PDB file of C-alpha atoms in Angstrom:
ATOM      1  CA  UNK A  23      74.115  79.561 113.636  1.00  0.00           C
ATOM      2  CA  UNK A  24      75.836  81.586 110.908  1.00  0.00           C
ATOM      3  CA  UNK A  25      73.892  84.442 109.352  1.00  0.00           C
ATOM      4  CA  UNK A  26      73.140  84.109 105.657  1.00  0.00           C
ATOM      5  CA  UNK A  27      75.877  85.937 103.686  1.00  0.00           C
ATOM      6  CA  UNK A  28      75.084  88.767 101.310  1.00  0.00           C
ATOM      7  CA  UNK A  29      74.726  87.804  97.635  1.00  0.00           C
ATOM      8  CA  UNK A  30      77.675  88.448  95.367  1.00  0.00           C
ATOM      9  CA  UNK A  31      77.487  91.828  93.661  1.00  0.00           C
ATOM     10  CA  UNK A  32      76.287  91.953  90.040  1.00  0.00           C
ATOM     11  CA  UNK A  33      78.924  92.192  87.338  1.00  0.00           C
ATOM     12  CA  UNK A  34      79.425  93.618  83.887  1.00  0.00           C
ATOM     13  CA  UNK A  35      82.188  93.957  81.351  1.00  0.00           C
ATOM     14  CA  UNK A  36      84.159  97.203  81.503  1.00  0.00           C
ATOM     15  CA  UNK A  37      86.636  97.214  78.661  1.00  0.00           C
ATOM     16  CA  UNK A  38      88.349  93.831  78.555  1.00  0.00           C
ATOM     17  CA  UNK A  39      87.555  92.710  82.136  1.00  0.00           C
ATOM     18  CA  UNK A  40      84.554  91.682  84.210  1.00  0.00           C
ATOM     19  CA  UNK A  41      83.835  93.897  87.222  1.00  0.00           C
ATOM     20  CA  UNK A  42      81.435  93.482  90.159  1.00  0.00           C
ATOM     21  CA  UNK A  43      80.158  96.760  91.606  1.00  0.00           C
ATOM     22  CA  UNK A  44      78.089  97.800  94.603  1.00  0.00           C
ATOM     23  CA  UNK A  45      76.064 100.182  92.442  1.00  0.00           C
ATOM     24  CA  UNK A  46      75.236 103.819  93.004  1.00  0.00           C
ATOM     25  CA  UNK A  47      76.435 105.013  96.377  1.00  0.00           C
ATOM     26  CA  UNK A  48      78.959 107.344  97.971  1.00  0.00           C
ATOM     27  CA  UNK A  49      80.922 109.605  95.651  1.00  0.00           C
ATOM     28  CA  UNK A  50      84.248 108.069  96.569  1.00  0.00           C
ATOM     29  CA  UNK A  51      85.304 105.024  94.553  1.00  0.00           C
ATOM     30  CA  UNK A  52      87.266 101.918  95.529  1.00  0.00           C
ATOM     31  CA  UNK A  53      88.830  99.223  93.358  1.00  0.00           C
ATOM     32  CA  UNK A  54      89.515  95.729  94.723  1.00  0.00           C
ATOM     33  CA  UNK A  55      92.099  93.299  93.275  1.00  0.00           C
ATOM     34  CA  UNK A  56      92.058  89.594  94.163  1.00  0.00           C
ATOM     35  CA  UNK A  57      94.912  87.126  94.499  1.00  0.00           C
ATOM     36  CA  UNK A  58      96.099  84.055  92.584  1.00  0.00           C
ATOM     37  CA  UNK A  59      93.263  81.589  91.876  1.00  0.00           C
ATOM     38  CA  UNK A  60      90.797  84.118  93.297  1.00  0.00           C
ATOM     39  CA  UNK A  61      88.156  86.353  91.774  1.00  0.00           C
ATOM     40  CA  UNK A  62      86.122  89.482  92.408  1.00  0.00           C
ATOM     41  CA  UNK A  63      83.860  87.536  94.794  1.00  0.00           C
ATOM     42  CA  UNK A  64      86.720  87.380  97.312  1.00  0.00           C
ATOM     43  CA  UNK A  65      85.750  90.967  98.174  1.00  0.00           C
ATOM     44  CA  UNK A  66      81.959  90.591  98.416  1.00  0.00           C
ATOM     45  CA  UNK A  67      81.729  90.823 102.203  1.00  0.00           C
ATOM     46  CA  UNK A  68      84.226  93.653 102.614  1.00  0.00           C
ATOM     47  CA  UNK A  69      82.502  95.628  99.864  1.00  0.00           C
ATOM     48  CA  UNK A  70      79.236  95.202 101.746  1.00  0.00           C
ATOM     49  CA  UNK A  71      80.820  96.539 104.936  1.00  0.00           C
ATOM     50  CA  UNK A  72      82.189  99.565 103.071  1.00  0.00           C
ATOM     51  CA  UNK A  73      79.202 100.358 100.853  1.00  0.00           C
ATOM     52  CA  UNK A  74      78.307 103.338 103.039  1.00  0.00           C
ATOM     53  CA  UNK A  75      81.810 104.751 102.572  1.00  0.00           C
ATOM     54  CA  UNK A  76      82.780 103.968  98.963  1.00  0.00           C
ATOM     55  CA  UNK A  77      81.251 102.679  95.767  1.00  0.00           C
ATOM     56  CA  UNK A  78      83.194  99.477  95.230  1.00  0.00           C
ATOM     57  CA  UNK A  79      84.385  97.840  92.007  1.00  0.00           C
ATOM     58  CA  UNK A  80      86.011  94.404  92.244  1.00  0.00           C
ATOM     59  CA  UNK A  81      87.875  93.276  89.157  1.00  0.00           C
ATOM     60  CA  UNK A  82      88.183  89.759  87.795  1.00  0.00           C
ATOM     61  CA  UNK A  83      91.773  89.874  86.589  1.00  0.00           C
ATOM     62  CA  UNK A  84      92.347  88.776  82.972  1.00  0.00           C
ATOM     63  CA  UNK A  85      91.636  85.044  82.703  1.00  0.00           C
ATOM     64  CA  UNK A  86      90.108  84.881  86.215  1.00  0.00           C
ATOM     65  CA  UNK A  87      86.476  84.854  87.315  1.00  0.00           C
ATOM     66  CA  UNK A  88      84.306  85.904  84.381  1.00  0.00           C
ATOM     67  CA  UNK A  89      87.047  87.853  82.580  1.00  0.00           C
ATOM     68  CA  UNK A  90      88.247  86.347  79.300  1.00  0.00           C
ATOM     69  CA  UNK A  91      91.862  85.513  78.652  1.00  0.00           C
ATOM     70  CA  UNK A  92      93.913  88.587  77.709  1.00  0.00           C
ATOM     71  CA  UNK A  93      94.243  89.023  73.974  1.00  0.00           C
ATOM     72  CA  UNK A  94      98.015  89.388  74.272  1.00  0.00           C
ATOM     73  CA  UNK A  95      98.417  86.412  76.625  1.00  0.00           C
ATOM     74  CA  UNK A  96     100.163  88.619  79.199  1.00  0.00           C
ATOM     75  CA  UNK A  97      99.636  87.304  82.752  1.00  0.00           C
ATOM     76  CA  UNK A  98     102.589  89.102  84.307  1.00  0.00           C
ATOM     77  CA  UNK A  99     102.160  91.440  87.259  1.00  0.00           C
ATOM     78  CA  UNK A 100     102.730  94.335  84.859  1.00  0.00           C
ATOM     79  CA  UNK A 101     100.059  92.948  82.510  1.00  0.00           C
ATOM     80  CA  UNK A 102      97.539  92.613  85.338  1.00  0.00           C
ATOM     81  CA  UNK A 103      98.484  96.103  86.549  1.00  0.00           C
ATOM     82  CA  UNK A 104      97.591  97.481  83.114  1.00  0.00           C
ATOM     83  CA  UNK A 105      94.131  95.907  83.391  1.00  0.00           C
ATOM     84  CA  UNK A 106      93.620  97.489  86.829  1.00  0.00           C
ATOM     85  CA  UNK A 107      94.884 100.835  85.549  1.00  0.00           C
ATOM     86  CA  UNK A 108      92.433 100.733  82.639  1.00  0.00           C
ATOM     87  CA  UNK A 109      89.574 100.086  85.061  1.00  0.00           C
ATOM     88  CA  UNK A 110      90.697 102.980  87.276  1.00  0.00           C
ATOM     89  CA  UNK A 111      90.780 105.260  84.268  1.00  0.00           C
ATOM     90  CA  UNK A 112      87.039 104.517  84.059  1.00  0.00           C
ATOM     91  CA  UNK A 113      86.308 104.913  87.767  1.00  0.00           C
ATOM     92  CA  UNK A 114      88.458 107.973  88.255  1.00  0.00           C
ATOM     93  CA  UNK A 115      90.925 108.152  91.163  1.00  0.00           C
ATOM     94  CA  UNK A 116      90.008 105.510  93.731  1.00  0.00           C
ATOM     95  CA  UNK A 117      91.006 103.866  96.975  1.00  0.00           C
ATOM     96  CA  UNK A 118      92.883 100.746  95.896  1.00  0.00           C
ATOM     97  CA  UNK A 119      92.735  97.379  97.698  1.00  0.00           C
ATOM     98  CA  UNK A 120      94.799  94.272  96.942  1.00  0.00           C
ATOM     99  CA  UNK A 121      95.204  90.800  98.448  1.00  0.00           C
ATOM    100  CA  UNK A 122      98.218  88.522  97.897  1.00  0.00           C
ATOM    101  CA  UNK A 123      99.051  88.690  94.155  1.00  0.00           C
ATOM    102  CA  UNK A 124      96.517  91.520  94.016  1.00  0.00           C
ATOM    103  CA  UNK A 125      98.611  93.344  96.597  1.00  0.00           C
ATOM    104  CA  UNK A 126     101.677  93.132  94.371  1.00  0.00           C
ATOM    105  CA  UNK A 127      99.603  94.395  91.440  1.00  0.00           C
ATOM    106  CA  UNK A 128      98.199  97.247  93.534  1.00  0.00           C
ATOM    107  CA  UNK A 129     101.704  98.341  94.563  1.00  0.00           C
ATOM    108  CA  UNK A 130     102.725  98.479  90.898  1.00  0.00           C
ATOM    109  CA  UNK A 131      99.668 100.586  90.044  1.00  0.00           C
ATOM    110  CA  UNK A 132     100.133 102.954  92.999  1.00  0.00           C
ATOM    111  CA  UNK A 133     103.805 103.478  92.119  1.00  0.00           C
ATOM    112  CA  UNK A 134     103.327 104.017  88.394  1.00  0.00           C
ATOM    113  CA  UNK A 135      99.979 105.856  88.362  1.00  0.00           C
ATOM    114  CA  UNK A 136      99.841 107.925  91.555  1.00  0.00           C
ATOM    115  CA  UNK A 137      97.243 110.159  89.934  1.00  0.00           C
ATOM    116  CA  UNK A 138      94.715 107.312  90.111  1.00  0.00           C
ATOM    117  CA  UNK A 139      95.246 106.138  93.703  1.00  0.00           C
ATOM    118  CA  UNK A 140      93.798 107.915  96.754  1.00  0.00           C
ATOM    119  CA  UNK A 141      94.866 105.363  99.348  1.00  0.00           C
ATOM    120  CA  UNK A 142      96.271 101.849  99.344  1.00  0.00           C
ATOM    121  CA  UNK A 143      95.064  98.906 101.459  1.00  0.00           C
ATOM    122  CA  UNK A 144      97.058  95.686 101.186  1.00  0.00           C
ATOM    123  CA  UNK A 145      95.924  92.410 102.746  1.00  0.00           C
ATOM    124  CA  UNK A 146      98.822  89.933 102.980  1.00  0.00           C
ATOM    125  CA  UNK A 147     100.534  91.381  99.886  1.00  0.00           C
ATOM    126  CA  UNK A 148     102.771  88.988  97.945  1.00  0.00           C
ATOM    127  CA  UNK A 149     105.926  91.097  98.011  1.00  0.00           C
ATOM    128  CA  UNK A 150     109.327  89.444  97.397  1.00  0.00           C
ATOM    129  CA  UNK A 151     110.521  87.358 100.350  1.00  0.00           C
ATOM    130  CA  UNK A 152     113.868  85.559 100.475  1.00  0.00           C
ATOM    131  CA  UNK A 153     112.425  83.082 102.981  1.00  0.00           C
ATOM    132  CA  UNK A 154     109.093  82.090 101.415  1.00  0.00           C
ATOM    133  CA  UNK A 155     106.717  79.747 103.197  1.00  0.00           C
ATOM    134  CA  UNK A 156     105.600  76.333 101.953  1.00  0.00           C
ATOM    135  CA  UNK A 157     102.690  77.769  99.963  1.00  0.00           C
ATOM    136  CA  UNK A 158     104.849  80.069  97.784  1.00  0.00           C
ATOM    137  CA  UNK A 159     107.284  77.205  97.227  1.00  0.00           C
ATOM    138  CA  UNK A 160     104.387  75.171  95.819  1.00  0.00           C
ATOM    139  CA  UNK A 161     103.470  78.099  93.573  1.00  0.00           C
ATOM    140  CA  UNK A 162     107.069  78.280  92.353  1.00  0.00           C
ATOM    141  CA  UNK A 163     107.044  74.546  91.569  1.00  0.00           C
ATOM    142  CA  UNK A 164     103.797  74.912  89.628  1.00  0.00           C
ATOM    143  CA  UNK A 165     105.398  77.748  87.663  1.00  0.00           C
ATOM    144  CA  UNK A 166     108.243  75.573  86.346  1.00  0.00           C
ATOM    145  CA  UNK A 167     107.821  74.934  82.601  1.00  0.00           C
ATOM    146  CA  UNK A 168     106.321  71.494  81.806  1.00  0.00           C
ATOM    147  CA  UNK A 169     106.024  70.641  85.527  1.00  0.00           C
ATOM    148  CA  UNK A 170     103.376  73.328  85.945  1.00  0.00           C
ATOM    149  CA  UNK A 171     101.276  71.954  83.120  1.00  0.00           C
ATOM    150  CA  UNK A 172     101.666  68.412  84.469  1.00  0.00           C
ATOM    151  CA  UNK A 173     100.535  69.495  87.946  1.00  0.00           C
ATOM    152  CA  UNK A 174      97.537  71.312  86.479  1.00  0.00           C
ATOM    153  CA  UNK A 175      96.500  68.283  84.454  1.00  0.00           C
ATOM    154  CA  UNK A 176      96.660  66.050  87.527  1.00  0.00           C
ATOM    155  CA  UNK A 177      94.773  68.529  89.710  1.00  0.00           C
ATOM    156  CA  UNK A 178      91.961  68.711  87.176  1.00  0.00           C
ATOM    157  CA  UNK A 179      91.236  65.041  87.943  1.00  0.00           C
ATOM    158  CA  UNK A 180      90.656  65.807  91.634  1.00  0.00           C
ATOM    159  CA  UNK A 181      87.005  66.545  92.525  1.00  0.00           C
ATOM    160  CA  UNK A 182      86.245  70.251  92.878  1.00  0.00           C
ATOM    161  CA  UNK A 183      85.163  69.779  96.507  1.00  0.00           C
ATOM    162  CA  UNK A 184      88.571  68.391  97.459  1.00  0.00           C
ATOM    163  CA  UNK A 185      90.453  71.151  95.672  1.00  0.00           C
ATOM    164  CA  UNK A 186      88.364  73.888  97.302  1.00  0.00           C
ATOM    165  CA  UNK A 187      88.702  72.343 100.756  1.00  0.00           C
ATOM    166  CA  UNK A 188      92.480  72.122 100.316  1.00  0.00           C
ATOM    167  CA  UNK A 189      92.692  75.728  99.121  1.00  0.00           C
ATOM    168  CA  UNK A 190      90.611  77.032 102.003  1.00  0.00           C
ATOM    169  CA  UNK A 191      92.697  75.055 104.485  1.00  0.00           C
ATOM    170  CA  UNK A 192      95.713  76.909 103.100  1.00  0.00           C
ATOM    171  CA  UNK A 193      94.338  80.455 103.125  1.00  0.00           C
ATOM    172  CA  UNK A 194      91.855  80.512 106.044  1.00  0.00           C
ATOM    173  CA  UNK A 195      93.027  80.310 109.641  1.00  0.00           C
ATOM    174  CA  UNK A 196      89.859  78.398 110.583  1.00  0.00           C
ATOM    175  CA  UNK A 197      87.939  76.654 107.807  1.00  0.00           C
ATOM    176  CA  UNK A 198      85.112  76.002 110.253  1.00  0.00           C
ATOM    177  CA  UNK A 199      84.171  79.650 109.918  1.00  0.00           C
ATOM    178  CA  UNK A 200      83.543  79.385 106.151  1.00  0.00           C
ATOM    179  CA  UNK A 201      79.817  79.761 105.555  1.00  0.00           C
ATOM    180  CA  UNK A 202      78.305  76.742 103.702  1.00  0.00           C
ATOM    181  CA  UNK A 203      76.897  79.109 101.075  1.00  0.00           C
ATOM    182  CA  UNK A 204      80.349  80.554 100.367  1.00  0.00           C
ATOM    183  CA  UNK A 205      81.780  77.023 100.193  1.00  0.00           C
ATOM    184  CA  UNK A 206      79.116  75.968  97.702  1.00  0.00           C
ATOM    185  CA  UNK A 207      79.691  79.132  95.657  1.00  0.00           C
ATOM    186  CA  UNK A 208      83.416  78.360  95.441  1.00  0.00           C
ATOM    187  CA  UNK A 209      82.829  74.763  94.373  1.00  0.00           C
ATOM    188  CA  UNK A 210      80.313  75.768  91.712  1.00  0.00           C
ATOM    189  CA  UNK A 211      82.696  78.429  90.405  1.00  0.00           C
ATOM    190  CA  UNK A 212      85.591  75.964  90.167  1.00  0.00           C
ATOM    191  CA  UNK A 213      83.433  73.514  88.249  1.00  0.00           C
ATOM    192  CA  UNK A 214      82.488  76.291  85.826  1.00  0.00           C
ATOM    193  CA  UNK A 215      86.116  77.246  85.322  1.00  0.00           C
ATOM    194  CA  UNK A 216      87.125  73.621  84.751  1.00  0.00           C
ATOM    195  CA  UNK A 217      85.233  73.836  81.451  1.00  0.00           C
ATOM    196  CA  UNK A 218      87.077  76.961  80.268  1.00  0.00           C
ATOM    197  CA  UNK A 219      89.890  76.206  77.807  1.00  0.00           C
ATOM    198  CA  UNK A 220      92.147  78.958  79.172  1.00  0.00           C
ATOM    199  CA  UNK A 221      91.653  78.427  82.929  1.00  0.00           C
ATOM    200  CA  UNK A 222      94.744  76.274  83.426  1.00  0.00           C
ATOM    201  CA  UNK A 223      96.969  78.580  81.407  1.00  0.00           C
ATOM    202  CA  UNK A 224      95.699  81.622  83.329  1.00  0.00           C
ATOM    203  CA  UNK A 225      96.548  80.027  86.662  1.00  0.00           C
ATOM    204  CA  UNK A 226      99.994  78.761  85.655  1.00  0.00           C
ATOM    205  CA  UNK A 227     101.020  81.924  83.797  1.00  0.00           C
ATOM    206  CA  UNK A 228      99.874  84.166  86.669  1.00  0.00           C
ATOM    207  CA  UNK A 229     101.887  82.000  89.078  1.00  0.00           C
ATOM    208  CA  UNK A 230     104.922  82.414  86.840  1.00  0.00           C
ATOM    209  CA  UNK A 231     104.289  86.143  86.804  1.00  0.00           C
ATOM    210  CA  UNK A 232     104.461  86.530  90.589  1.00  0.00           C
ATOM    211  CA  UNK A 233     107.461  84.193  90.874  1.00  0.00           C
ATOM    212  CA  UNK A 234     109.310  86.356  88.328  1.00  0.00           C
ATOM    213  CA  UNK A 235     108.715  89.371  90.576  1.00  0.00           C
ATOM    214  CA  UNK A 236     110.545  87.692  93.438  1.00  0.00           C
ATOM    215  CA  UNK A 237     113.714  87.672  91.345  1.00  0.00           C
ATOM    216  CA  UNK A 238     113.341  91.025  89.613  1.00  0.00           C
ATOM    217  CA  UNK A 239     116.160  93.519  90.105  1.00  0.00           C
ATOM    218  CA  UNK A 240     116.482  97.228  89.421  1.00  0.00           C
ATOM    219  CA  UNK A 241     113.939 100.002  89.663  1.00  0.00           C
ATOM    220  CA  UNK A 242     111.037  97.701  88.773  1.00  0.00           C
ATOM    221  CA  UNK A 243     111.626  95.516  91.836  1.00  0.00           C
ATOM    222  CA  UNK A 244     108.412  95.588  93.878  1.00  0.00           C
ATOM    223  CA  UNK A 245     110.136  96.799  97.054  1.00  0.00           C
ATOM    224  CA  UNK A 246     111.617  99.727  95.131  1.00  0.00           C
ATOM    225  CA  UNK A 247     108.175 100.369  93.702  1.00  0.00           C
ATOM    226  CA  UNK A 248     106.742 100.302  97.232  1.00  0.00           C
ATOM    227  CA  UNK A 249     109.184 103.017  98.286  1.00  0.00           C
ATOM    228  CA  UNK A 250     107.674 105.264  95.595  1.00  0.00           C
ATOM    229  CA  UNK A 251     104.105 104.948  96.880  1.00  0.00           C
ATOM    230  CA  UNK A 252     103.170 108.352  98.275  1.00  0.00           C
ATOM    231  CA  UNK A 253      99.553 107.769  99.320  1.00  0.00           C
ATOM    232  CA  UNK A 254      98.573 106.650 102.847  1.00  0.00           C
ATOM    233  CA  UNK A 255      98.952 102.884 103.021  1.00  0.00           C
ATOM    234  CA  UNK A 256      97.362 100.276 105.285  1.00  0.00           C
ATOM    235  CA  UNK A 257      98.891  96.793 105.450  1.00  0.00           C
ATOM    236  CA  UNK A 258      96.922  93.981 107.110  1.00  0.00           C
ATOM    237  CA  UNK A 259      98.547  90.663 108.000  1.00  0.00           C
ATOM    238  CA  UNK A 260      97.040  87.589 109.642  1.00  0.00           C
ATOM    239  CA  UNK A 261      99.182  85.917 112.264  1.00  0.00           C
ATOM    240  CA  UNK A 262      98.149  82.500 110.922  1.00  0.00           C
ATOM    241  CA  UNK A 263      99.004  83.303 107.296  1.00  0.00           C
ATOM    242  CA  UNK A 264     100.518  80.173 105.740  1.00  0.00           C
ATOM    243  CA  UNK A 265     101.525  81.930 102.514  1.00  0.00           C
ATOM    244  CA  UNK A 266     102.986  85.328 103.437  1.00  0.00           C
ATOM    245  CA  UNK A 267     105.139  85.696 106.523  1.00  0.00           C
ATOM    246  CA  UNK A 268     103.681  88.326 108.870  1.00  0.00           C
ATOM    247  CA  UNK A 269     107.316  89.224 109.641  1.00  0.00           C
ATOM    248  CA  UNK A 270     107.371  90.934 106.229  1.00  0.00           C
ATOM    249  CA  UNK A 271     105.340  93.695 107.878  1.00  0.00           C
ATOM    250  CA  UNK A 272     108.573  94.999 109.431  1.00  0.00           C
ATOM    251  CA  UNK A 273     110.148  95.452 106.005  1.00  0.00           C
ATOM    252  CA  UNK A 274     106.966  97.073 104.735  1.00  0.00           C
ATOM    253  CA  UNK A 275     107.055  99.522 107.637  1.00  0.00           C
ATOM    254  CA  UNK A 276     110.589 100.538 106.670  1.00  0.00           C
ATOM    255  CA  UNK A 277     109.751 100.794 102.967  1.00  0.00           C
ATOM    256  CA  UNK A 278     106.382 102.476 102.403  1.00  0.00           C
ATOM    257  CA  UNK A 279     106.635 106.237 103.077  1.00  0.00           C
ATOM    258  CA  UNK A 280     103.222 106.543 104.799  1.00  0.00           C
ATOM    259  CA  UNK A 281     102.140 103.249 106.311  1.00  0.00           C
ATOM    260  CA  UNK A 282     100.110 101.778 109.155  1.00  0.00           C
ATOM    261  CA  UNK A 283     100.392  98.082 109.996  1.00  0.00           C
ATOM    262  CA  UNK A 284      97.663  95.894 111.470  1.00  0.00           C
ATOM    263  CA  UNK A 285      98.359  92.327 112.630  1.00  0.00           C
ATOM    264  CA  UNK A 286      95.231  90.240 113.199  1.00  0.00           C
ATOM    265  CA  UNK A 287      95.945  87.446 115.693  1.00  0.00           C
ATOM    266  CA  UNK A 288      93.208  85.058 114.493  1.00  0.00           C
ATOM    267  CA  UNK A 289      93.312  85.620 110.724  1.00  0.00           C
ATOM    268  CA  UNK A 290      95.040  83.796 107.890  1.00  0.00           C
ATOM    269  CA  UNK A 291      95.844  84.894 104.337  1.00  0.00           C
ATOM    270  CA  UNK A 292      92.439  86.343 103.381  1.00  0.00           C
ATOM    271  CA  UNK A 293      91.524  88.568 106.316  1.00  0.00           C
ATOM    272  CA  UNK A 294      89.009  90.514 104.194  1.00  0.00           C
ATOM    273  CA  UNK A 295      87.000  87.274 103.884  1.00  0.00           C
ATOM    274  CA  UNK A 296      87.669  85.932 107.384  1.00  0.00           C
ATOM    275  CA  UNK A 297      86.877  89.098 109.347  1.00  0.00           C
ATOM    276  CA  UNK A 298      85.500  91.733 106.959  1.00  0.00           C
ATOM    277  CA  UNK A 299      84.132  93.924 109.752  1.00  0.00           C
ATOM    278  CA  UNK A 300      87.565  94.355 111.304  1.00  0.00           C
ATOM    279  CA  UNK A 301      89.300  95.043 107.983  1.00  0.00           C
ATOM    280  CA  UNK A 302      86.510  97.452 107.036  1.00  0.00           C
ATOM    281  CA  UNK A 303      86.954  99.434 110.248  1.00  0.00           C
ATOM    282  CA  UNK A 304      90.665  99.881 109.525  1.00  0.00           C
ATOM    283  CA  UNK A 305      90.058 100.725 105.865  1.00  0.00           C
ATOM    284  CA  UNK A 306      87.321 103.212 106.749  1.00  0.00           C
ATOM    285  CA  UNK A 307      89.716 104.967 109.093  1.00  0.00           C
ATOM    286  CA  UNK A 308      92.327 105.210 106.324  1.00  0.00           C
ATOM    287  CA  UNK A 309      89.806 106.487 103.784  1.00  0.00           C
ATOM    288  CA  UNK A 310      88.466 109.122 106.179  1.00  0.00           C
ATOM    289  CA  UNK A 311      92.000 110.381 106.744  1.00  0.00           C
ATOM    290  CA  UNK A 312      92.492 111.139 103.064  1.00  0.00           C
ATOM    291  CA  UNK A 313      89.463 113.483 102.938  1.00  0.00           C
ATOM    292  CA  UNK A 314      89.466 113.243  99.144  1.00  0.00           C
ATOM    293  CA  UNK A 315      86.552 112.566  96.834  1.00  0.00           C
ATOM    294  CA  UNK A 316      86.525 111.416  93.220  1.00  0.00           C
ATOM    295  CA  UNK A 317      84.331 110.980  90.210  1.00  0.00           C
ATOM    296  CA  UNK A 318      81.642 108.327  89.688  1.00  0.00           C
ATOM    297  CA  UNK A 319      82.184 105.322  87.443  1.00  0.00           C
ATOM    298  CA  UNK A 320      81.965 106.285  83.787  1.00  0.00           C
ATOM    299  CA  UNK A 321      79.117 104.661  81.905  1.00  0.00           C
TER     300      UNK A 321
END
């Protein structure tokens, strides 16, 4: 029988975004950035595992979770990176975590604001891939003007339970390991978001933002940004990831200046949710290697 999961951490508004924090704890800070269609609660279990090591702050990206739509309507990776940067200016330098789209955002932050990042942990980061899997192709289709809005309108007619089950089948290696409480939480959250006037736009525009990064050239290309990341970096891939090819780890190894790769043979796209204890052990090792502290969250 599965143990009852920990409750989701309490949240509050910090600037223009909603943030869930583990509360007063160790002096070192950590900031967690979720992926497309996710929220701060994607990090609940990993934050619990790491609460003895860092004080965690998980952001709801603009338009996601409990964060309102951005006032400027900017859902690009650069726009999301600005929101993360603003949060980290409150926390002080922190250990930065990102999953999927959040991984791409975290790379942008680490490359452009090295003063704010102590270490970088990426779980299945959505970095440009010339041979994307079926999932990213679906994201690209949803990002096409008019088609994306049509898809969103049709999906809204599908019961929340079906949409959540389909999403979890895509990102988890084994949906049988999803705790019923977490499943119910996800369904309730989707129903809440269905009533928000900006939810569809936030999803479609964020999808367009990550697709645009796959075709970006020049110094702002995410792989060129990755080469500028100077802090110790941990990259975790699940062998059963249906969205990001684990083979991209080889390119990451050649690109990031200081990097350690971990391939989890039984994980999918959201290893921090599927096996938080394992990811926490690797992250704790990385954090201990930095031997750097930082300031508490500003009130």
